[in-house]
Tab-separated table of C-alpha atoms and ligand atoms in Angstrom:
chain	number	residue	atom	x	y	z
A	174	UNK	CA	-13.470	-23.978	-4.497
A	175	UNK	CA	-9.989	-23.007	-3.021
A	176	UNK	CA	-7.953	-21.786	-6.625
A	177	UNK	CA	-4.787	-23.677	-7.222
A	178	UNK	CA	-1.539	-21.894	-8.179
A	179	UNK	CA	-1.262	-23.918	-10.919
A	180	UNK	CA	0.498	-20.420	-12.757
A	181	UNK	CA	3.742	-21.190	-10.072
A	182	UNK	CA	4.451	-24.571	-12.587
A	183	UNK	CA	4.439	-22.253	-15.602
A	184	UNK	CA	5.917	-19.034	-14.389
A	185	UNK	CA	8.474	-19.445	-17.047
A	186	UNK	CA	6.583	-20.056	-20.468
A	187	UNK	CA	6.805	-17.933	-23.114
A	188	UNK	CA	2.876	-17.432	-23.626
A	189	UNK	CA	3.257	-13.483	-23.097
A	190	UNK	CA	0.064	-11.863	-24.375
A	191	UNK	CA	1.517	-9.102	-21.980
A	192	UNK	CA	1.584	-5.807	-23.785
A	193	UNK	CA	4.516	-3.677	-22.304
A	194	UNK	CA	6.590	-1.099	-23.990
A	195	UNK	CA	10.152	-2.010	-24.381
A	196	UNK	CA	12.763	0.078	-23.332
A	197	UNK	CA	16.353	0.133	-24.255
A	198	UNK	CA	17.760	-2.910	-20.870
A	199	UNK	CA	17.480	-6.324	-22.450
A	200	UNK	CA	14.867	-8.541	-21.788
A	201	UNK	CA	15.330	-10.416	-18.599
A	202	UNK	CA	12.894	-12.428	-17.078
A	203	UNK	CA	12.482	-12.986	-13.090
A	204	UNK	CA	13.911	-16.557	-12.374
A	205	UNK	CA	12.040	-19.369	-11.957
A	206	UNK	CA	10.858	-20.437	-7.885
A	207	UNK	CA	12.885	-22.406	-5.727
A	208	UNK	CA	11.281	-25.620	-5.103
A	209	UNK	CA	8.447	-25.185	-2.254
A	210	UNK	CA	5.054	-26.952	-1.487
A	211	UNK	CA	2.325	-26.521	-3.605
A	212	UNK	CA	0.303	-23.428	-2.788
A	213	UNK	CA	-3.965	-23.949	-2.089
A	214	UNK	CA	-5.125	-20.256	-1.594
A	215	UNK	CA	-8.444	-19.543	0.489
A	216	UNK	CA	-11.406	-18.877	-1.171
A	217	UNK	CA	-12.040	-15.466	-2.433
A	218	UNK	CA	-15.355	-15.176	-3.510
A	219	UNK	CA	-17.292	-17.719	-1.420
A	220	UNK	CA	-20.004	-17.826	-3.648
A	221	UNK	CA	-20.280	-14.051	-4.937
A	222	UNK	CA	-21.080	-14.138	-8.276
A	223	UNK	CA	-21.970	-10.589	-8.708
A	224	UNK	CA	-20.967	-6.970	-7.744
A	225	UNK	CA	-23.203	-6.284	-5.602
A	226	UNK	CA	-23.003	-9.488	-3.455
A	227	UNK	CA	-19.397	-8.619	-3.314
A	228	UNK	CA	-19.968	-5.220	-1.886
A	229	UNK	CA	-23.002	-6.078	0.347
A	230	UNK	CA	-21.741	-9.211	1.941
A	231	UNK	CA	-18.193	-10.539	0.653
A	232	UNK	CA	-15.935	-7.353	1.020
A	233	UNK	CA	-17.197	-6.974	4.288
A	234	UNK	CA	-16.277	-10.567	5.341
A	235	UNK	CA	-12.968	-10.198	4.118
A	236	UNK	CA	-12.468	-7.083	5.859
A	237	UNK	CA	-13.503	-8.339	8.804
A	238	UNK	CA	-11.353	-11.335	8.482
A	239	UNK	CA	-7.839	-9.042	8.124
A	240	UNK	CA	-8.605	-7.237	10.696
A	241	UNK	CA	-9.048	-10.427	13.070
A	242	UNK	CA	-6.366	-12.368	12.085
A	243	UNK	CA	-3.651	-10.120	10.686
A	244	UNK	CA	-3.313	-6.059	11.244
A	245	UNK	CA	-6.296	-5.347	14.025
A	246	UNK	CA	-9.418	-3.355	15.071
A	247	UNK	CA	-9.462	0.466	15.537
A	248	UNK	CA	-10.801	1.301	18.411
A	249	UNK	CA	-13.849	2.845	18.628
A	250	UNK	CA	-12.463	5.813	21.119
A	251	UNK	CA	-14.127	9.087	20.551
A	252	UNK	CA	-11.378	11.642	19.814
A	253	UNK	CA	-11.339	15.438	18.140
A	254	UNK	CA	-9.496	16.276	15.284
A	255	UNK	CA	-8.144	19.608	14.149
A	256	UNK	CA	-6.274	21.332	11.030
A	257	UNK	CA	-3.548	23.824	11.743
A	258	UNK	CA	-1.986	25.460	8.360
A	259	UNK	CA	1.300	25.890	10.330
A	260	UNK	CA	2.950	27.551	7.842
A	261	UNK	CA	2.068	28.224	3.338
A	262	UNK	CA	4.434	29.246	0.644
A	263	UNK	CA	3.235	30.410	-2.527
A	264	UNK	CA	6.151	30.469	-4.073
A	265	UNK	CA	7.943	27.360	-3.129
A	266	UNK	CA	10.078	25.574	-6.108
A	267	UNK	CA	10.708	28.773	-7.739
A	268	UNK	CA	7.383	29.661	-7.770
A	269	UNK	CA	5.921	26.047	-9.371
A	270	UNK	CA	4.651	24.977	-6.377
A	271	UNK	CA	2.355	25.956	-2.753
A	272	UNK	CA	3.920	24.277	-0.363
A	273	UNK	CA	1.844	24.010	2.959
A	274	UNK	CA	2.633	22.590	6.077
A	275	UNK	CA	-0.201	20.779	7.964
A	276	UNK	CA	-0.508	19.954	11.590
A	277	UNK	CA	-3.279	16.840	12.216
A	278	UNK	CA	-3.982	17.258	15.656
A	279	UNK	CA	-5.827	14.345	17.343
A	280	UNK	CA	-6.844	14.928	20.990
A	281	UNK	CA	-8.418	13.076	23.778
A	282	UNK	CA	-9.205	13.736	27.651
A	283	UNK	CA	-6.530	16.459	27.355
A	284	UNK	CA	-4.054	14.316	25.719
A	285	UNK	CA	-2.807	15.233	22.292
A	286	UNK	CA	-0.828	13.681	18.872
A	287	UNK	CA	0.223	15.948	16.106
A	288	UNK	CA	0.876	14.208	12.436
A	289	UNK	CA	2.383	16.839	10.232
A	290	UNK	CA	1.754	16.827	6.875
A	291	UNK	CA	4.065	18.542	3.941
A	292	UNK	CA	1.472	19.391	0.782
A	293	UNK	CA	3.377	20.671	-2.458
A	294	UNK	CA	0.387	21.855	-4.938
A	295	UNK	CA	1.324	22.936	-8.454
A	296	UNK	CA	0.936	26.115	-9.172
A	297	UNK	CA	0.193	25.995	-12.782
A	298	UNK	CA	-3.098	24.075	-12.022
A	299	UNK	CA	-6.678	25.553	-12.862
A	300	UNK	CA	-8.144	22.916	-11.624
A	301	UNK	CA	-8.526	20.399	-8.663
A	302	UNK	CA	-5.484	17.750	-9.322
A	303	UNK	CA	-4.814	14.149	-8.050
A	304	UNK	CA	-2.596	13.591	-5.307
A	305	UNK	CA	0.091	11.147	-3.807
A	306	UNK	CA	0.011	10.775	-0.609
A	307	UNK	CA	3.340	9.134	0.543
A	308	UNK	CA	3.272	7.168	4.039
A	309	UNK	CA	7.638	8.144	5.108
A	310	UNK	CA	8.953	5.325	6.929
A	311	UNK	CA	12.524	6.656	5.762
A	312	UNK	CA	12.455	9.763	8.404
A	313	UNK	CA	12.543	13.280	7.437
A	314	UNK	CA	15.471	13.499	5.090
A	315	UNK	CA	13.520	11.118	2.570
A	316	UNK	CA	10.570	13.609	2.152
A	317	UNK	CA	11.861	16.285	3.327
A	318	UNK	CA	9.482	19.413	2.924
A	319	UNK	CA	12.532	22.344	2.761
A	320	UNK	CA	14.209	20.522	-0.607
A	321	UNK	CA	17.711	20.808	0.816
A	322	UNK	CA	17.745	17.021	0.540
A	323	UNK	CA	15.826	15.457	-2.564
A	324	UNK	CA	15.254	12.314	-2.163
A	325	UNK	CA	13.994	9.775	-4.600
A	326	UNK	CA	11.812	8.693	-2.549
A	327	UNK	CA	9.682	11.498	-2.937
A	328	UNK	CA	10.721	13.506	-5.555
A	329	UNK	CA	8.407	16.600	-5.333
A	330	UNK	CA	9.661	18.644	-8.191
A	331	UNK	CA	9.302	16.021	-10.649
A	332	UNK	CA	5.423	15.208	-9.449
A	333	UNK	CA	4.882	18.897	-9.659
A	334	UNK	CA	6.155	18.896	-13.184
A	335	UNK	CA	3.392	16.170	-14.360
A	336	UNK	CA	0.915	18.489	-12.440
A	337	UNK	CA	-0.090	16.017	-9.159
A	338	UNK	CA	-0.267	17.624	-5.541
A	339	UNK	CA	2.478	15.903	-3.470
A	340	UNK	CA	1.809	15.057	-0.213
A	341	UNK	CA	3.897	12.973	2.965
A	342	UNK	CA	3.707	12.227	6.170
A	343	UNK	CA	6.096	10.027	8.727
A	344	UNK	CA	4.412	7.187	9.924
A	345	UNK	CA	6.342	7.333	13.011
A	346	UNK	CA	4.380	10.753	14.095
A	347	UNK	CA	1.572	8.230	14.021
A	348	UNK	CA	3.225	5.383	15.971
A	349	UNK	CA	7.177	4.998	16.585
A	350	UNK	CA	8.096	2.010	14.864
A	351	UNK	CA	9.409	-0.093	17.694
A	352	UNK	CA	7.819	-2.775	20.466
A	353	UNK	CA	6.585	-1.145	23.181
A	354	UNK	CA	3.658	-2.675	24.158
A	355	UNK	CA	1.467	-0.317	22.883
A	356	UNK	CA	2.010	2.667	25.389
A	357	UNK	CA	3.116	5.299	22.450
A	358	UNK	CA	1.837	6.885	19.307
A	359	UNK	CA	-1.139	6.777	18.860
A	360	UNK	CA	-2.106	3.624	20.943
A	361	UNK	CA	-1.164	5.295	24.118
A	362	UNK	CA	-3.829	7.932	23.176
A	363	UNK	CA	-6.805	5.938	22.069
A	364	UNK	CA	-5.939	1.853	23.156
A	365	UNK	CA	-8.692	2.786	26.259
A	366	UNK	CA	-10.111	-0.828	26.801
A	367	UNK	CA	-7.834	-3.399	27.341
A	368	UNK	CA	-6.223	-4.784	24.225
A	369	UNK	CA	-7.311	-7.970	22.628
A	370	UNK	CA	-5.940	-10.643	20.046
A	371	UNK	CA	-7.535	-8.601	17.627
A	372	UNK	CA	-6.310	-5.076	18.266
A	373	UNK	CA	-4.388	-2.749	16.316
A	374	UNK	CA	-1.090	-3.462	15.165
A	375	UNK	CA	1.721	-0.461	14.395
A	376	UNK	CA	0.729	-1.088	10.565
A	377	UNK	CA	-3.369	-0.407	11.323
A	378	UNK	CA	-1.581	2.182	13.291
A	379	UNK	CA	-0.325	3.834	10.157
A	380	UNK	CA	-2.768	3.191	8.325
A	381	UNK	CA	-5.359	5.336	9.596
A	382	UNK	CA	-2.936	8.098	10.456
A	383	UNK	CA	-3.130	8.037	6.252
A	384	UNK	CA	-6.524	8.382	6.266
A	385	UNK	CA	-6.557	11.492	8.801
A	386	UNK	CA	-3.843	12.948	6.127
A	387	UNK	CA	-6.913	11.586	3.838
A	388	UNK	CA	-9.336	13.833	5.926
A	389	UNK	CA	-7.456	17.290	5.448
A	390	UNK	CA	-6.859	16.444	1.845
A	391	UNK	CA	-10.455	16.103	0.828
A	392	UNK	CA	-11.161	19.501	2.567
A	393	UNK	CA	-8.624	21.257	-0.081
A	394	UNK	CA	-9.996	22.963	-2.838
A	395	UNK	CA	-6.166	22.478	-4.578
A	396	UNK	CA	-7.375	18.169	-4.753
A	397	UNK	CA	-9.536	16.415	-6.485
A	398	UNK	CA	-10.782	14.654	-3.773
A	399	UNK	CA	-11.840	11.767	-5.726
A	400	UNK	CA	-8.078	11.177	-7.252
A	401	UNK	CA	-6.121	11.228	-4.447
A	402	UNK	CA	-3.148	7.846	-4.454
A	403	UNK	CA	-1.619	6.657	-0.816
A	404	UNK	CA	1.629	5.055	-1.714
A	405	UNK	CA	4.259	3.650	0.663
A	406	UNK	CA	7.570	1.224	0.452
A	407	UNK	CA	8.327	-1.975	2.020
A	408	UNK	CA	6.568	-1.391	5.477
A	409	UNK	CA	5.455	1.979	3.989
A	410	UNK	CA	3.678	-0.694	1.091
A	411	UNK	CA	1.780	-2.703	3.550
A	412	UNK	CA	0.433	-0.084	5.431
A	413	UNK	CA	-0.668	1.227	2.133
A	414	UNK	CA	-2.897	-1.444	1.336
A	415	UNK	CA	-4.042	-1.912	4.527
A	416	UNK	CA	-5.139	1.610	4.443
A	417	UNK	CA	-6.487	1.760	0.789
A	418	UNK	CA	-8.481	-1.606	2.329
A	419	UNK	CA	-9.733	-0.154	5.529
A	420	UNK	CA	-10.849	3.413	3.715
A	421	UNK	CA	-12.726	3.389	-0.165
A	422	UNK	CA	-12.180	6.937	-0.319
A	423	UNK	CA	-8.800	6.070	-1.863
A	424	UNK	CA	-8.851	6.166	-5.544
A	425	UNK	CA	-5.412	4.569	-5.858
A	426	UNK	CA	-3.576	2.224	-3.840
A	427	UNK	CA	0.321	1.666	-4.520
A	428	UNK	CA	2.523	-0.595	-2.909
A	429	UNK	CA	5.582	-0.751	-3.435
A	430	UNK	CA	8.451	-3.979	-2.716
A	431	UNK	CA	5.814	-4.771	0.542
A	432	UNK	CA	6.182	-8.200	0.691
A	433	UNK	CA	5.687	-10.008	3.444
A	434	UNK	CA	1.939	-9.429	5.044
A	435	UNK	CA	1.901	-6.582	2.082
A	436	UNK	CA	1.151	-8.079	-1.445
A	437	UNK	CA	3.042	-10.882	-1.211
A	438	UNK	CA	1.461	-14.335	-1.245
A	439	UNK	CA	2.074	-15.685	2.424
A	440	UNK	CA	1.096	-19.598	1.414
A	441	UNK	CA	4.593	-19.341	-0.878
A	442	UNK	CA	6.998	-20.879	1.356
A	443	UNK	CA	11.010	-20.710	0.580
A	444	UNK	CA	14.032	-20.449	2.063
A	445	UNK	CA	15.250	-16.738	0.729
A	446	UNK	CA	11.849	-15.096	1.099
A	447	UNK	CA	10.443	-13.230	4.488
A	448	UNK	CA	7.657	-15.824	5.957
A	449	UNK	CA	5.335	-15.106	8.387
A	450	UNK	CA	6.718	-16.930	11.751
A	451	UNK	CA	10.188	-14.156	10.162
A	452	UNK	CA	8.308	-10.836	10.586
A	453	UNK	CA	6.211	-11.667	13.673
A	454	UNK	CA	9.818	-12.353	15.489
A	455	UNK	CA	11.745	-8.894	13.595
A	456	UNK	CA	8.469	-6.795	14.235
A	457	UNK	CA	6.376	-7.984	17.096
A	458	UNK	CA	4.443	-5.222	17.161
A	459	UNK	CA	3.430	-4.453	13.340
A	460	UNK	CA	0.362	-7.034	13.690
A	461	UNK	CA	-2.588	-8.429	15.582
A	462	UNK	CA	-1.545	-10.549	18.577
A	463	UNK	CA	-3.910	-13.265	15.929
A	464	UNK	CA	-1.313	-13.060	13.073
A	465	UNK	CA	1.425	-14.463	15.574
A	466	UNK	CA	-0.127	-17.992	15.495
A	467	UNK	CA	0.184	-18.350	11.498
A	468	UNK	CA	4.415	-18.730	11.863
A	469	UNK	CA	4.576	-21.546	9.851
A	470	UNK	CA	1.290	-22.404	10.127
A	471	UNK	CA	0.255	-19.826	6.664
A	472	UNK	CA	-2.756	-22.773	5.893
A	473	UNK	CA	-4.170	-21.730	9.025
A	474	UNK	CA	-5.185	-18.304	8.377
A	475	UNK	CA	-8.259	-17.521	6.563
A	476	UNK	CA	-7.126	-15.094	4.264
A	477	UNK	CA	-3.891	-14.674	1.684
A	478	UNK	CA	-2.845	-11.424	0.305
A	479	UNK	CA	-4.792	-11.638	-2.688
A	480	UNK	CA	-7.928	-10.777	-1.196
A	481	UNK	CA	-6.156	-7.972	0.347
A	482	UNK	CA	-5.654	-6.948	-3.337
A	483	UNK	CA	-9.238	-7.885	-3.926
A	484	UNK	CA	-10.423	-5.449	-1.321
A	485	UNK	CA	-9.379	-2.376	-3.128
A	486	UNK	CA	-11.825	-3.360	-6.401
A	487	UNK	CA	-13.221	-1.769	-8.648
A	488	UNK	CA	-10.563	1.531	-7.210
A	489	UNK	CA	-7.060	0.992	-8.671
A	490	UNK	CA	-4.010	-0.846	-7.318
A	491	UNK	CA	-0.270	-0.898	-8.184
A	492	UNK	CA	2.340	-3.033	-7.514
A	493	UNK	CA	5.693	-2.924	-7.678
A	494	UNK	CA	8.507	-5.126	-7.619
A	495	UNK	CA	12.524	-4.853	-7.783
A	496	UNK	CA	14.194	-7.467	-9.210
A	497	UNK	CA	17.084	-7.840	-6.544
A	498	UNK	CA	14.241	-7.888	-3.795
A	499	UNK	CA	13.680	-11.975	-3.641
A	500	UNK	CA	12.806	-11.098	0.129
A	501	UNK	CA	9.410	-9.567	-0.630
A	502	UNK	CA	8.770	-12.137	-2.857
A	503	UNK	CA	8.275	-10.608	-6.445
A	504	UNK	CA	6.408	-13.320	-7.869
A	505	UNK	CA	4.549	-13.608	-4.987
A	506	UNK	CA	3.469	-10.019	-5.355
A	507	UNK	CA	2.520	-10.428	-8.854
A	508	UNK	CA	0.277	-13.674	-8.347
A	509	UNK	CA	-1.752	-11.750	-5.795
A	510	UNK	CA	-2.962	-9.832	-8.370
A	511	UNK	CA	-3.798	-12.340	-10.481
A	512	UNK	CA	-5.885	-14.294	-8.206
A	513	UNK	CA	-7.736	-11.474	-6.894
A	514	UNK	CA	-8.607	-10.271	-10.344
A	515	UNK	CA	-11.662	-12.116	-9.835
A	516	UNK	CA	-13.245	-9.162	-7.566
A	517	UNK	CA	-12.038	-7.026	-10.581
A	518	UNK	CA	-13.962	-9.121	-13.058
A	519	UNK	CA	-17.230	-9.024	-11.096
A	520	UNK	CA	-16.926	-5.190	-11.862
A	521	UNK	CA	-16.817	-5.598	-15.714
A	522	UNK	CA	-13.400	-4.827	-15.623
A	523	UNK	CA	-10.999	-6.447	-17.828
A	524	UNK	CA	-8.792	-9.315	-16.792
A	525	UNK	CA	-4.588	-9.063	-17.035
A	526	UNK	CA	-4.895	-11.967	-19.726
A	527	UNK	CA	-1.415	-13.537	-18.575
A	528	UNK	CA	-0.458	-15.480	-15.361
A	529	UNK	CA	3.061	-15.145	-16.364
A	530	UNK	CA	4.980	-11.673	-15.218
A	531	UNK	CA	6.488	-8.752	-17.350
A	532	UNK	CA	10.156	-8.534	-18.409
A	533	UNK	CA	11.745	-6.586	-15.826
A	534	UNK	CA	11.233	-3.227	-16.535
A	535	UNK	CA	8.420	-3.582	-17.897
A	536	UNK	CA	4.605	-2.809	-16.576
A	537	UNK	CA	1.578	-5.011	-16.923
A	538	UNK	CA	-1.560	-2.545	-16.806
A	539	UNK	CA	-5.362	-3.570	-17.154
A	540	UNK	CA	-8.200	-1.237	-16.584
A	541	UNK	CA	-7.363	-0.650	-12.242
A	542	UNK	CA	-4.125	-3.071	-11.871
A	543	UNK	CA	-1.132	-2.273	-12.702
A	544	UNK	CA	2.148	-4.778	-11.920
A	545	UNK	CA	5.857	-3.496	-12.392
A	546	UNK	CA	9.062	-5.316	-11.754
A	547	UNK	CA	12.025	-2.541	-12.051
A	548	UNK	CA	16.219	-3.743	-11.672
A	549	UNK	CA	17.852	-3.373	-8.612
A	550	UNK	CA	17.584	-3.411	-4.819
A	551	UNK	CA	14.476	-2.550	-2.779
A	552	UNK	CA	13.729	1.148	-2.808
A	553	UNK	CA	11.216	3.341	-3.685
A	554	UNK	CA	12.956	5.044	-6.861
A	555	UNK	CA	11.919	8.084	-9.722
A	556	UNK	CA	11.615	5.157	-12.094
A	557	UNK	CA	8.843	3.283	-9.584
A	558	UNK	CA	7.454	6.724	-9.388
A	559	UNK	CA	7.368	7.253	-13.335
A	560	UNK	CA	5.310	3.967	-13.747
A	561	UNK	CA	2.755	4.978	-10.700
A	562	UNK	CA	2.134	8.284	-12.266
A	563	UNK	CA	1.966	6.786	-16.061
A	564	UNK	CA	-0.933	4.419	-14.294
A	565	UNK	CA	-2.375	7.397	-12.037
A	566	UNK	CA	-2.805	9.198	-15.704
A	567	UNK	CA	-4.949	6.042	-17.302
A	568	UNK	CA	-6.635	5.831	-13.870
A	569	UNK	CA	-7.742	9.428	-13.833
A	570	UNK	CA	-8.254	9.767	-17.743
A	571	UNK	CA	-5.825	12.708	-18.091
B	772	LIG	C1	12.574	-5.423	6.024
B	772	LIG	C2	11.418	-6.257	6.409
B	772	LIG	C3	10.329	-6.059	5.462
B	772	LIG	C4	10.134	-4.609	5.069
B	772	LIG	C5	11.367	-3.747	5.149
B	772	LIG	C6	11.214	-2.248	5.245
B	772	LIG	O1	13.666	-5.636	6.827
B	772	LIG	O2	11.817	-7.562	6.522
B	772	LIG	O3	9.129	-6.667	5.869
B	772	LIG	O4	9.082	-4.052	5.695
B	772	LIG	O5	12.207	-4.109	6.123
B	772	LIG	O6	10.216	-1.682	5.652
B	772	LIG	O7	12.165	-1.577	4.890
């Protein structure tokens, strides 16, 4: 049975059994929704009633069903990959920190693509650690490997400090962000056959470029190759969970203010918010050639963004939310979690107990969901970062 948002009537009641730790901003709640239609989500578990019918049939149906109708096939193209340590410095951060420099080189039929990836390891380590692996849609100076520029957006020295590996890459190595048709990145290298309705959009794009940053990270003896976190913003956020969907060796998915075809709940329809029929027209090329026929036609398409959510259970998800960001939707970020909780359930893990979201600045955690809603405008900040790693540490009992 399709579940009904009946939680959008009573967003605003004061039946918090939310346990969040205060901090010193007053209590402000997210405002209520503008009016819209009434919101019938697909079906999530089509009959699964256990784990392992989830994992042998169900997860595999939903897969198959984003990649058909919203962010696209890989293509099956045989291609070689190499690791080139282009350059390693022991002492980098006044000696807290390894910083290496990776080149991911992916060739075909003499053809090559070269996604470089920065890796900041903390010295003080004995052990393996847990990484974040940060998907850069903000160009170089927002993760920028030299420190001349610190950005919030990847603030190295303050991961480092907590003990997790840092790691970045820019997604446009992978795939310049613009409409092209398909004839750069790393669709004019392996798009061989001709493309289809269902082919890869510039997010899939990404989103396996993270998961050949993935490939080199497993192979370091500085991770724990079983704790490493992809984490992106906005565009960065959806091609996060896409990627976190598409590849289970993630142990921790984080999006952050994604939105629109990222965590946000497409069926919620209001003026104010980024729909669907909005980011096929701004970015043609971010989908499948499929997702351009749900414009205003959201009932249409087999899946919402909750099961996107769903897809990363029983591994760990965050989302995160700013409060000035009624673009992306907060609510609608939050209620994705809640309605894919199911898939969490099915793996005996506990349930957020609320429908109703935090305080702003305050975090909602259960056993591998965690839910933030931070004030101000739509970035990736230190204090987004300060709630991922506070999760990460639950997550990875340390
Ligand atoms: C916005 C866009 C969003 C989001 C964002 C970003 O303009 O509407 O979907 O992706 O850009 O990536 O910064």
């Amino acid at each position: 049975m399709p579940a009904i948002l009946a939680s959008l009537l009573l967003s605003f009641s004061f039946l918090t059994t939310v346990s969040f730790a205060q901090t010193a901003a007053p209590p402000k709640l997210f405002p209520a929704d503008p009016a819209m239609p009434a919101v019938t989500l697909p079906d999530l578990l089509a009959g699964a009633t256990t784990k392992e019918q989830w994992q042998s049939k169900r997860r595999g149906e939903v897969l198959d069903l984003f990649r058909d109708h919203v962010y696209g096939r890989v293509p099956n193209t045989k291609y070689q990959q190499t690791f080139k340590v282009i350059r390693e410095n022991k002492t980098a951060l006044d000696g807290k920190a390894t910083l290496k420099e990776i080149d991911i080189i992916i060739s075909r039929s003499g053809a090559s693509l070269t996604i470089r990836m920065n890796l900041f390891t903390p010295n003080a380590a004995k052990d393996p650690v847990p990484a974040f692996l940060l998907i850069c849609n903000r160009g170089q100076a927002a993760a920028d490997p030299t420190r001349l520029q610190k950005a919030e957006f990847w603030p190295v020295e303050e991961g480092i400090a907590r003990g997790f590996a840092m790691a970045a890459f820019l997604n446009s190595d992978v795939d310049p962000d613009k409409d092209d048709g398909f004839k750069d990145g790393i669709h004019g290298l392996l798009d061989v056959e001709p493309r289809t309705d269902a082919s890869w959009g510039t997010l899939a794009a990404w989103a396996w470029g993270a998961s050949r940053c993935l490939d080199y990270l497993v192979s370091d003896a500085a991770i724990a190759r079983d704790q490493v976190a992809v984490i992106g913003h906005s565009r960065g956020g959806k091609t996060a969970l896409w990627a976190g969907a598409e590849d289970e060796r993630f142990a921790l998915v984080i999006s952050n203010n994604s939105g629109c075809g990222g965590a946000s709940l497409s069926r919620r329809k209001f003026t104010g918010k980024e729909q669907v029929a909005r980011i096929n027209r701004s970015f043609p090329h971010w989908f499948n050639k499929k997702y351009k026929s749900y414009g205003d036609n959201e009932n249409a398409c087999p899946v919402d963004q909750h099961m996107l959510i769903a897809l990363m259970a029983p591994r760990a998800v965050a989302v995160g939310s700013a409060y000035d960001d009624k673009w992306a939707d907060p609510r609608g970020e939050f209620l994705a979690i809640v309605h894919a909780m199911p898939v969490f359930k099915l793996f005996g893990q506990h349930d957020l107990k609320t429908t109703v979201m935090p305080l702003v600045n305050n975090a909602i955690n259960s056993d591998a969901v965690h839910y933030h809603i931070r004030p101000g405008k739509h970035n990736l900040l230190l204090a987004d970062w300060k709630m991922y790693w506070d999760f990460a540490n639950m997550v990875f009992k340390k």
